[in-house]
Short mmCIF file of C-alpha atoms in Angstrom, two decimals:
data_model
loop_
_atom_site.label_atom_id
_atom_site.label_comp_id
_atom_site.label_asym_id
_atom_site.label_seq_id
_atom_site.Cartn_x
_atom_site.Cartn_y
_atom_site.Cartn_z
CA UNK A 1 55.56 89.90 119.04
CA UNK A 2 54.96 86.82 121.21
CA UNK A 3 57.45 84.34 119.78
CA UNK A 4 56.58 81.67 122.34
CA UNK A 5 53.22 81.03 120.67
CA UNK A 6 55.03 80.28 117.41
CA UNK A 7 57.39 77.69 118.90
CA UNK A 8 55.20 74.63 118.07
CA UNK A 9 55.14 75.70 114.42
CA UNK A 10 58.93 75.99 114.37
CA UNK A 11 59.41 72.58 115.96
CA UNK A 12 56.97 71.01 113.51
CA UNK A 13 58.62 72.54 110.45
CA UNK A 14 62.12 71.56 111.51
CA UNK A 15 61.00 67.99 112.23
CA UNK A 16 59.10 67.62 108.96
CA UNK A 17 61.90 69.06 106.83
CA UNK A 18 64.48 66.87 108.55
CA UNK A 19 62.42 63.73 107.90
CA UNK A 20 61.87 64.79 104.29
CA UNK A 21 65.58 65.35 103.62
CA UNK A 22 67.08 62.56 105.77
CA UNK A 23 69.52 60.47 103.72
CA UNK A 24 70.35 57.83 106.34
CA UNK A 25 73.21 59.87 107.81
CA UNK A 26 72.33 63.55 107.63
CA UNK A 27 70.16 65.87 105.55
CA UNK A 28 70.60 66.21 101.79
CA UNK A 29 68.72 68.89 99.85
CA UNK A 30 70.50 69.08 96.49
CA UNK A 31 70.64 72.49 94.80
CA UNK A 32 68.08 72.77 91.99
CA UNK A 33 67.41 69.06 92.53
CA UNK A 34 64.78 66.73 93.90
CA UNK A 35 65.66 67.18 97.58
CA UNK A 36 65.54 70.96 97.41
CA UNK A 37 62.30 70.90 95.41
CA UNK A 38 60.62 68.56 97.90
CA UNK A 39 61.54 70.88 100.77
CA UNK A 40 60.15 73.89 98.91
CA UNK A 41 56.92 72.03 98.19
CA UNK A 42 56.55 71.34 101.91
CA UNK A 43 57.17 74.99 102.79
CA UNK A 44 54.62 76.07 100.18
CA UNK A 45 52.01 73.74 101.66
CA UNK A 46 52.71 75.05 105.17
CA UNK A 47 52.48 78.69 104.08
CA UNK A 48 49.28 78.21 102.13
CA UNK A 49 47.80 76.37 105.10
CA UNK A 50 48.56 79.46 107.20
CA UNK A 51 46.84 81.74 104.70
CA UNK A 52 50.01 83.21 103.15
CA UNK A 53 50.50 84.02 99.48
CA UNK A 54 53.25 82.03 97.74
CA UNK A 55 54.79 82.25 94.28
CA UNK A 56 58.05 81.30 92.58
CA UNK A 57 60.23 84.04 91.12
CA UNK A 58 62.09 83.84 87.79
CA UNK A 59 65.07 82.11 89.42
CA UNK A 60 62.69 79.46 90.90
CA UNK A 61 63.18 80.78 94.42
CA UNK A 62 60.03 80.74 96.54
CA UNK A 63 58.55 84.05 97.75
CA UNK A 64 56.13 84.28 100.71
CA UNK A 65 54.05 87.32 101.61
CA UNK A 66 50.81 88.38 103.26
CA UNK A 67 47.74 88.08 101.01
CA UNK A 68 46.66 91.35 99.50
CA UNK A 69 50.18 92.78 99.17
CA UNK A 70 51.49 93.35 95.67
CA UNK A 71 54.34 90.95 94.77
CA UNK A 72 56.38 93.72 93.11
CA UNK A 73 55.80 96.41 95.76
CA UNK A 74 58.72 97.95 97.68
CA UNK A 75 59.28 95.70 100.67
CA UNK A 76 61.59 94.50 103.41
CA UNK A 77 63.03 91.14 102.43
CA UNK A 78 64.04 88.33 104.75
CA UNK A 79 65.17 84.81 104.05
CA UNK A 80 67.94 82.32 103.51
CA UNK A 81 68.66 79.20 101.45
CA UNK A 82 66.86 75.87 101.43
CA UNK A 83 69.58 73.61 99.99
CA UNK A 84 72.18 71.73 102.02
CA UNK A 85 75.53 70.10 101.42
CA UNK A 86 75.45 66.30 100.99
CA UNK A 87 74.85 64.61 104.35
CA UNK A 88 74.59 68.02 106.03
CA UNK A 89 72.58 69.39 108.90
CA UNK A 90 68.97 70.49 109.12
CA UNK A 91 69.36 74.12 110.25
CA UNK A 92 71.91 75.63 107.82
CA UNK A 93 69.75 77.99 105.73
CA UNK A 94 66.42 76.55 106.82
CA UNK A 95 66.49 78.43 110.15
CA UNK A 96 66.38 81.77 108.33
CA UNK A 97 63.43 80.77 106.15
CA UNK A 98 61.48 79.45 109.14
CA UNK A 99 62.18 82.71 110.99
CA UNK A 100 60.65 84.78 108.20
CA UNK A 101 57.66 82.47 107.86
CA UNK A 102 56.94 82.64 111.60
CA UNK A 103 57.00 86.44 111.47
CA UNK A 104 54.60 86.45 108.52
CA UNK A 105 52.27 84.03 110.30
CA UNK A 106 52.29 86.26 113.39
CA UNK A 107 51.34 89.28 111.25
CA UNK A 108 48.53 87.46 109.46
CA UNK A 109 47.06 86.04 112.67
CA UNK A 110 47.11 89.48 114.29
CA UNK A 111 45.54 91.10 111.22
CA UNK A 112 48.36 93.63 111.02
CA UNK A 113 48.86 95.80 107.97
CA UNK A 114 52.37 97.16 107.64
CA UNK A 115 53.26 100.43 105.99
CA UNK A 116 56.06 98.54 104.23
CA UNK A 117 55.34 94.86 103.55
CA UNK A 118 57.57 91.97 104.53
CA UNK A 119 58.47 89.34 101.95
CA UNK A 120 60.28 86.10 102.80
CA UNK A 121 62.56 84.39 100.29
CA UNK A 122 63.58 80.73 100.20
CA UNK A 123 66.61 80.79 97.92
CA UNK A 124 67.65 77.85 95.83
CA UNK A 125 71.26 76.87 95.24
CA UNK A 126 73.30 78.76 97.84
CA UNK A 127 75.71 75.89 98.52
CA UNK A 128 78.71 75.45 96.22
CA UNK A 129 78.89 71.72 96.93
CA UNK A 130 76.67 70.71 94.02
CA UNK A 131 77.91 72.74 91.04
CA UNK A 132 81.09 74.37 92.39
CA UNK A 133 79.28 77.71 92.42
CA UNK A 134 77.62 79.47 95.35
CA UNK A 135 74.66 81.90 95.46
CA UNK A 136 72.92 80.54 92.37
CA UNK A 137 69.34 81.40 93.30
CA UNK A 138 70.11 84.83 94.73
CA UNK A 139 72.87 85.54 92.20
CA UNK A 140 70.46 85.00 89.32
CA UNK A 141 68.23 87.77 90.69
CA UNK A 142 71.08 90.26 90.25
CA UNK A 143 72.23 89.04 86.85
CA UNK A 144 75.30 87.34 88.32
CA UNK A 145 74.97 84.04 86.44
CA UNK A 146 75.95 83.74 82.82
CA UNK A 147 76.66 81.15 80.13
CA UNK A 148 79.77 79.75 81.86
CA UNK A 149 78.01 79.22 85.17
CA UNK A 150 75.02 77.61 83.49
CA UNK A 151 77.31 74.98 81.95
CA UNK A 152 78.71 73.86 85.31
CA UNK A 153 78.04 70.13 85.84
CA UNK A 154 76.18 68.68 88.81
CA UNK A 155 78.60 66.70 90.99
CA UNK A 156 76.67 63.41 90.73
CA UNK A 157 74.66 63.42 87.51
CA UNK A 158 76.83 65.68 85.35
CA UNK A 159 73.70 67.55 84.26
CA UNK A 160 74.33 71.25 83.70
CA UNK A 161 73.16 73.92 86.10
CA UNK A 162 71.15 75.50 83.29
CA UNK A 163 69.24 72.27 82.65
CA UNK A 164 68.52 71.82 86.35
CA UNK A 165 67.34 75.42 86.69
CA UNK A 166 65.10 75.09 83.62
CA UNK A 167 63.46 71.96 85.02
CA UNK A 168 62.80 73.83 88.29
CA UNK A 169 60.99 76.57 86.35
CA UNK A 170 63.65 79.28 86.15
CA UNK A 171 63.85 81.74 83.24
CA UNK A 172 67.14 80.38 81.93
CA UNK A 173 67.24 82.60 78.83
CA UNK A 174 67.07 85.77 80.91
CA UNK A 175 69.61 84.37 83.37
CA UNK A 176 71.98 83.39 80.56
CA UNK A 177 71.77 86.94 79.20
CA UNK A 178 72.70 88.35 82.60
CA UNK A 179 69.39 90.18 82.98
CA UNK A 180 68.60 91.29 86.55
CA UNK A 181 65.39 89.61 87.65
CA UNK A 182 64.62 92.09 90.42
CA UNK A 183 64.84 95.86 90.78
CA UNK A 184 67.19 96.42 93.75
CA UNK A 185 65.47 99.74 94.47
CA UNK A 186 62.34 97.98 95.67
CA UNK A 187 64.25 95.92 98.26
CA UNK A 188 64.42 98.44 101.10
CA UNK A 189 66.38 96.12 103.41
CA UNK A 190 67.46 92.49 103.57
CA UNK A 191 67.66 90.53 106.86
CA UNK A 192 68.87 86.99 107.38
CA UNK A 193 68.98 84.81 110.47
CA UNK A 194 71.47 81.95 110.25
CA UNK A 195 73.16 79.48 112.54
CA UNK A 196 76.77 80.24 113.30
CA UNK A 197 78.78 77.63 111.45
CA UNK A 198 81.79 77.70 113.75
CA UNK A 199 82.54 77.32 117.47
CA UNK A 200 82.91 80.93 118.64
CA UNK A 201 79.44 81.52 120.08
CA UNK A 202 79.36 78.17 121.86
CA UNK A 203 82.79 78.81 123.35
CA UNK A 204 81.72 82.28 124.52
CA UNK A 205 78.24 81.19 125.68
CA UNK A 206 76.46 83.63 123.34
CA UNK A 207 72.93 82.63 122.24
CA UNK A 208 72.88 85.36 119.56
CA UNK A 209 75.40 87.46 117.65
CA UNK A 210 75.11 90.38 115.25
CA UNK A 211 77.15 89.87 112.08
CA UNK A 212 79.49 92.72 111.15
CA UNK A 213 80.53 91.44 107.75
CA UNK A 214 80.94 88.38 105.54
CA UNK A 215 84.24 87.08 104.27
CA UNK A 216 84.62 86.87 100.53
CA UNK A 217 86.53 84.10 98.81
CA UNK A 218 88.57 83.21 95.77
CA UNK A 219 88.56 79.60 94.58
CA UNK A 220 89.70 77.07 92.06
CA UNK A 221 87.73 73.84 92.13
CA UNK A 222 90.55 72.02 90.38
CA UNK A 223 94.23 72.79 89.88
CA UNK A 224 96.02 70.00 87.99
CA UNK A 225 99.70 69.29 88.47
CA UNK A 226 101.24 67.45 85.51
CA UNK A 227 104.54 65.69 86.03
CA UNK A 228 106.07 62.47 84.70
CA UNK A 229 104.88 59.01 85.73
CA UNK A 230 107.76 56.57 86.33
CA UNK A 231 108.65 53.41 88.24
CA UNK A 232 109.09 54.31 91.91
CA UNK A 233 112.13 52.12 92.45
CA UNK A 234 114.42 53.28 89.67
CA UNK A 235 114.09 57.07 89.42
CA UNK A 236 116.23 59.04 91.95
CA UNK A 237 114.91 62.22 93.52
CA UNK A 238 116.95 64.55 91.34
CA UNK A 239 115.47 63.08 88.16
CA UNK A 240 111.88 62.91 89.33
CA UNK A 241 108.98 65.11 88.23
CA UNK A 242 106.63 63.95 90.97
CA UNK A 243 103.21 65.58 90.78
CA UNK A 244 102.19 64.62 94.31
CA UNK A 245 105.34 65.92 96.00
CA UNK A 246 104.94 69.09 93.94
CA UNK A 247 101.41 69.57 95.26
CA UNK A 248 102.59 68.92 98.82
CA UNK A 249 105.43 71.42 98.35
CA UNK A 250 102.96 74.03 97.10
CA UNK A 251 100.63 73.51 100.06
CA UNK A 252 103.43 73.93 102.59
CA UNK A 253 104.59 77.13 100.88
CA UNK A 254 101.04 78.51 101.04
CA UNK A 255 100.82 77.62 104.72
CA UNK A 256 104.00 79.61 105.41
CA UNK A 257 102.57 82.68 103.63
CA UNK A 258 99.29 82.29 105.52
CA UNK A 259 101.05 82.18 108.87
CA UNK A 260 103.08 85.30 108.01
CA UNK A 261 100.01 87.26 106.91
CA UNK A 262 98.19 86.34 110.13
CA UNK A 263 101.20 87.57 112.12
CA UNK A 264 100.90 90.87 110.23
CA UNK A 265 97.26 91.21 111.33
CA UNK A 266 95.50 90.14 108.12
CA UNK A 267 92.13 88.41 108.19
CA UNK A 268 92.60 85.21 106.19
CA UNK A 269 91.69 81.52 106.12
CA UNK A 270 93.08 79.10 103.51
CA UNK A 271 91.86 75.62 102.64
CA UNK A 272 92.80 72.82 100.29
CA UNK A 273 89.82 70.55 100.76
CA UNK A 274 90.37 68.19 97.81
CA UNK A 275 93.73 66.58 96.99
CA UNK A 276 94.45 63.40 95.06
CA UNK A 277 96.03 61.40 92.29
CA UNK A 278 94.15 59.80 89.41
CA UNK A 279 92.58 56.55 90.70
CA UNK A 280 92.60 55.13 87.17
CA UNK A 281 96.39 55.07 87.15
CA UNK A 282 97.77 55.59 90.64
CA UNK A 283 99.76 52.81 92.28
CA UNK A 284 101.94 52.36 95.34
CA UNK A 285 104.91 51.69 93.03
CA UNK A 286 104.34 54.54 90.59
CA UNK A 287 105.69 58.08 90.74
CA UNK A 288 102.49 60.10 90.18
CA UNK A 289 102.41 61.85 86.84
CA UNK A 290 99.16 63.69 87.63
CA UNK A 291 97.77 65.14 90.85
CA UNK A 292 95.11 67.70 91.64
CA UNK A 293 94.09 70.02 94.41
CA UNK A 294 91.40 72.56 95.17
CA UNK A 295 92.18 76.04 96.44
CA UNK A 296 90.18 78.45 98.56
CA UNK A 297 91.11 81.63 100.43
CA UNK A 298 88.65 83.73 102.45
CA UNK A 299 88.99 87.20 103.93
CA UNK A 300 86.99 90.30 104.83
CA UNK A 301 89.55 92.24 102.77
CA UNK A 302 89.53 92.15 98.97
CA UNK A 303 93.13 93.38 99.01
CA UNK A 304 94.20 90.44 101.18
CA UNK A 305 92.47 87.99 98.85
CA UNK A 306 94.23 89.40 95.81
CA UNK A 307 97.58 89.47 97.59
CA UNK A 308 97.32 85.85 98.64
CA UNK A 309 96.09 84.74 95.23
CA UNK A 310 99.11 86.38 93.61
CA UNK A 311 101.36 84.59 96.11
CA UNK A 312 99.73 81.28 95.21
CA UNK A 313 100.31 81.76 91.50
CA UNK A 314 103.92 82.84 92.13
CA UNK A 315 104.58 79.75 94.22
CA UNK A 316 103.06 77.54 91.51
CA UNK A 317 105.56 79.03 89.06
CA UNK A 318 108.42 78.42 91.51
CA UNK A 319 107.44 74.78 92.04
CA UNK A 320 107.18 74.34 88.27
CA UNK A 321 110.75 75.57 87.82
CA UNK A 322 112.23 73.61 90.70
CA UNK A 323 110.45 70.28 90.16
CA UNK A 324 109.89 70.21 86.41
CA UNK A 325 106.10 70.02 86.55
CA UNK A 326 103.26 72.10 85.14
CA UNK A 327 100.12 73.49 86.82
CA UNK A 328 96.85 73.93 84.93
CA UNK A 329 94.01 75.96 86.43
CA UNK A 330 90.27 75.74 85.92
CA UNK A 331 88.20 78.90 86.06
CA UNK A 332 88.79 81.23 88.99
CA UNK A 333 85.63 81.78 91.07
CA UNK A 334 85.16 84.89 93.21
CA UNK A 335 82.74 86.00 95.91
CA UNK A 336 83.55 89.51 97.14
CA UNK A 337 83.55 90.40 100.87
CA UNK A 338 80.52 92.26 102.18
CA UNK A 339 79.95 94.64 105.08
CA UNK A 340 76.63 94.68 106.87
CA UNK A 341 74.69 97.93 107.18
CA UNK A 342 75.54 99.75 110.41
CA UNK A 343 71.98 100.98 110.89
CA UNK A 344 70.60 97.45 110.70
CA UNK A 345 73.38 96.19 112.96
CA UNK A 346 72.27 98.83 115.47
CA UNK A 347 68.66 97.65 115.29
CA UNK A 348 69.74 94.05 115.81
CA UNK A 349 71.90 95.02 118.78
CA UNK A 350 68.96 96.96 120.21
CA UNK A 351 66.64 93.98 119.74
CA UNK A 352 68.99 91.57 121.51
CA UNK A 353 69.52 93.99 124.39
CA UNK A 354 65.78 94.67 124.72
CA UNK A 355 65.07 91.02 125.47
CA UNK A 356 68.08 90.63 127.75
CA UNK A 357 69.86 88.10 125.54
CA UNK A 358 73.69 88.03 125.75
CA UNK A 359 75.22 88.83 122.37
CA UNK A 360 78.27 90.25 120.66
CA UNK A 361 79.21 91.51 117.19
CA UNK A 362 81.30 89.04 115.13
CA UNK A 363 82.29 88.52 111.48
CA UNK A 364 81.04 85.62 109.40
CA UNK A 365 83.68 83.33 107.98
CA UNK A 366 81.11 81.52 105.87
CA UNK A 367 79.36 83.03 102.87
CA UNK A 368 75.67 83.88 102.85
CA UNK A 369 73.08 85.24 100.41
CA UNK A 370 73.18 88.48 102.42
CA UNK A 371 76.57 89.21 100.85
CA UNK A 372 75.00 89.63 97.40
CA UNK A 373 72.39 92.03 98.72
CA UNK A 374 74.98 94.10 100.58
CA UNK A 375 77.22 94.29 97.52
CA UNK A 376 74.22 95.34 95.40
CA UNK A 377 73.86 98.42 97.62
CA UNK A 378 70.88 97.10 99.59
CA UNK A 379 71.08 97.69 103.37
CA UNK A 380 71.63 94.21 104.79
CA UNK A 381 71.91 92.67 108.23
CA UNK A 382 72.43 89.24 109.73
CA UNK A 383 71.79 87.62 113.08
CA UNK A 384 73.58 84.44 114.14
CA UNK A 385 72.11 81.79 116.42
CA UNK A 386 74.39 79.61 118.51
CA UNK A 387 74.87 76.13 117.05
CA UNK A 388 76.66 73.15 118.54
CA UNK A 389 79.01 70.93 116.50
CA UNK A 390 79.65 73.29 113.61
CA UNK A 391 77.92 73.03 110.26
CA UNK A 392 78.08 71.21 106.93
CA UNK A 393 77.82 67.98 108.90
CA UNK A 394 74.93 65.85 110.22
CA UNK A 395 75.46 66.98 113.81
CA UNK A 396 74.22 70.58 113.70
CA UNK A 397 72.47 71.13 117.02
CA UNK A 398 70.79 74.52 117.26
CA UNK A 399 68.80 74.80 120.49
CA UNK A 400 65.16 75.75 119.92
CA UNK A 401 65.25 78.22 122.84
CA UNK A 402 68.13 80.09 121.19
CA UNK A 403 66.28 80.03 117.89
CA UNK A 404 63.12 81.53 119.37
CA UNK A 405 65.22 84.32 120.92
CA UNK A 406 66.46 84.99 117.40
CA UNK A 407 62.91 85.01 116.03
CA UNK A 408 61.92 87.50 118.72
CA UNK A 409 64.84 89.76 117.86
CA UNK A 410 64.18 89.61 114.12
CA UNK A 411 60.50 90.33 114.71
CA UNK A 412 61.50 93.45 116.65
CA UNK A 413 63.61 94.66 113.71
CA UNK A 414 60.88 93.90 111.17
CA UNK A 415 58.48 95.94 113.29
CA UNK A 416 60.84 98.90 113.17
CA UNK A 417 61.54 98.60 109.45
CA UNK A 418 57.91 98.20 108.51
CA UNK A 419 57.01 101.44 110.34
CA UNK A 420 55.09 99.89 113.15
CA UNK A 421 55.33 100.72 116.82
CA UNK A 422 57.68 98.22 118.49
#
């Protein structure tokens, strides 16, 4: 494949989607919302203009394929997500969709007929920022959403996920019943190109990297600490039930366990990204009676996740006893770790080496739709593209030359998987 001829299309799509989603600071494409829908409409118009077939699936994801290929035929799938975090970057998710579209355009222009067709998916709702739940569009395909998930409120409007999905055209009744919307047996392989969302590849001067596996996570969006609100000047330490100091105590205990597990060789990252007291009642002269925190742990090891989660709950109980407070937990959310298929990793390594691009094999700390495919037993592979300034911020800065190297490598793998001569 001659990826260089496709570069103007890539530059145009990235520019148009950025302008469409620009919020004054970064890019906002809200999951199952207006921003995400507008981006999908633009991708549909592009694909139809290039002579591709486009339809929405029962989870309201968008599916692209060559005309004349049956939509339910066994196929190689490629794709990523279209949504973004609020005030995010333009390449997180979108780069993988554009990659697949470019490869389909190249096939249609060349008049190629593959033994095994390629289908490209633009998934809705991968980001957890909007409903506190990740992998909504891809998870629905595998029957992974149910009544509880569909009642999750949107962070701004409070509208339920189910209502937002229904408005987007999803089959909410089937999703609520946990019905799989796709037969995994017809997905012969799943490939996803994505920007790296951390600093490793930039630091090591690697344009591309093959992903070995994806960390899973365990989360609570909200853990409430309930103490006793009192005047700050009259209650001594030994009589206080301070919710905020209790939360701080808990966080420091978790940090000590995290450090010890790292010293023992465990793969683990821990984050408390939301902490606060109730703004309706907090005051500089008031001992906080209520505080809250979020909790997230990520690891490539399910055992490590469970071990750390048990430590967290044990430390909550200890802080309750010692400080006279009470912790209340919302629903635990889980995303299991996923290993990429070794055969696909080998093809991706081969593709990078064939074009002389420096690369290495690294794990993904962030979650991706590919994890659901891998854990459904579908051979899955991922390719990272170097990205300056991290991700989930307005400053994502993927270089177009690196991206086109990734497109070239993915095209090579698609050629192999679709039974064509490389």
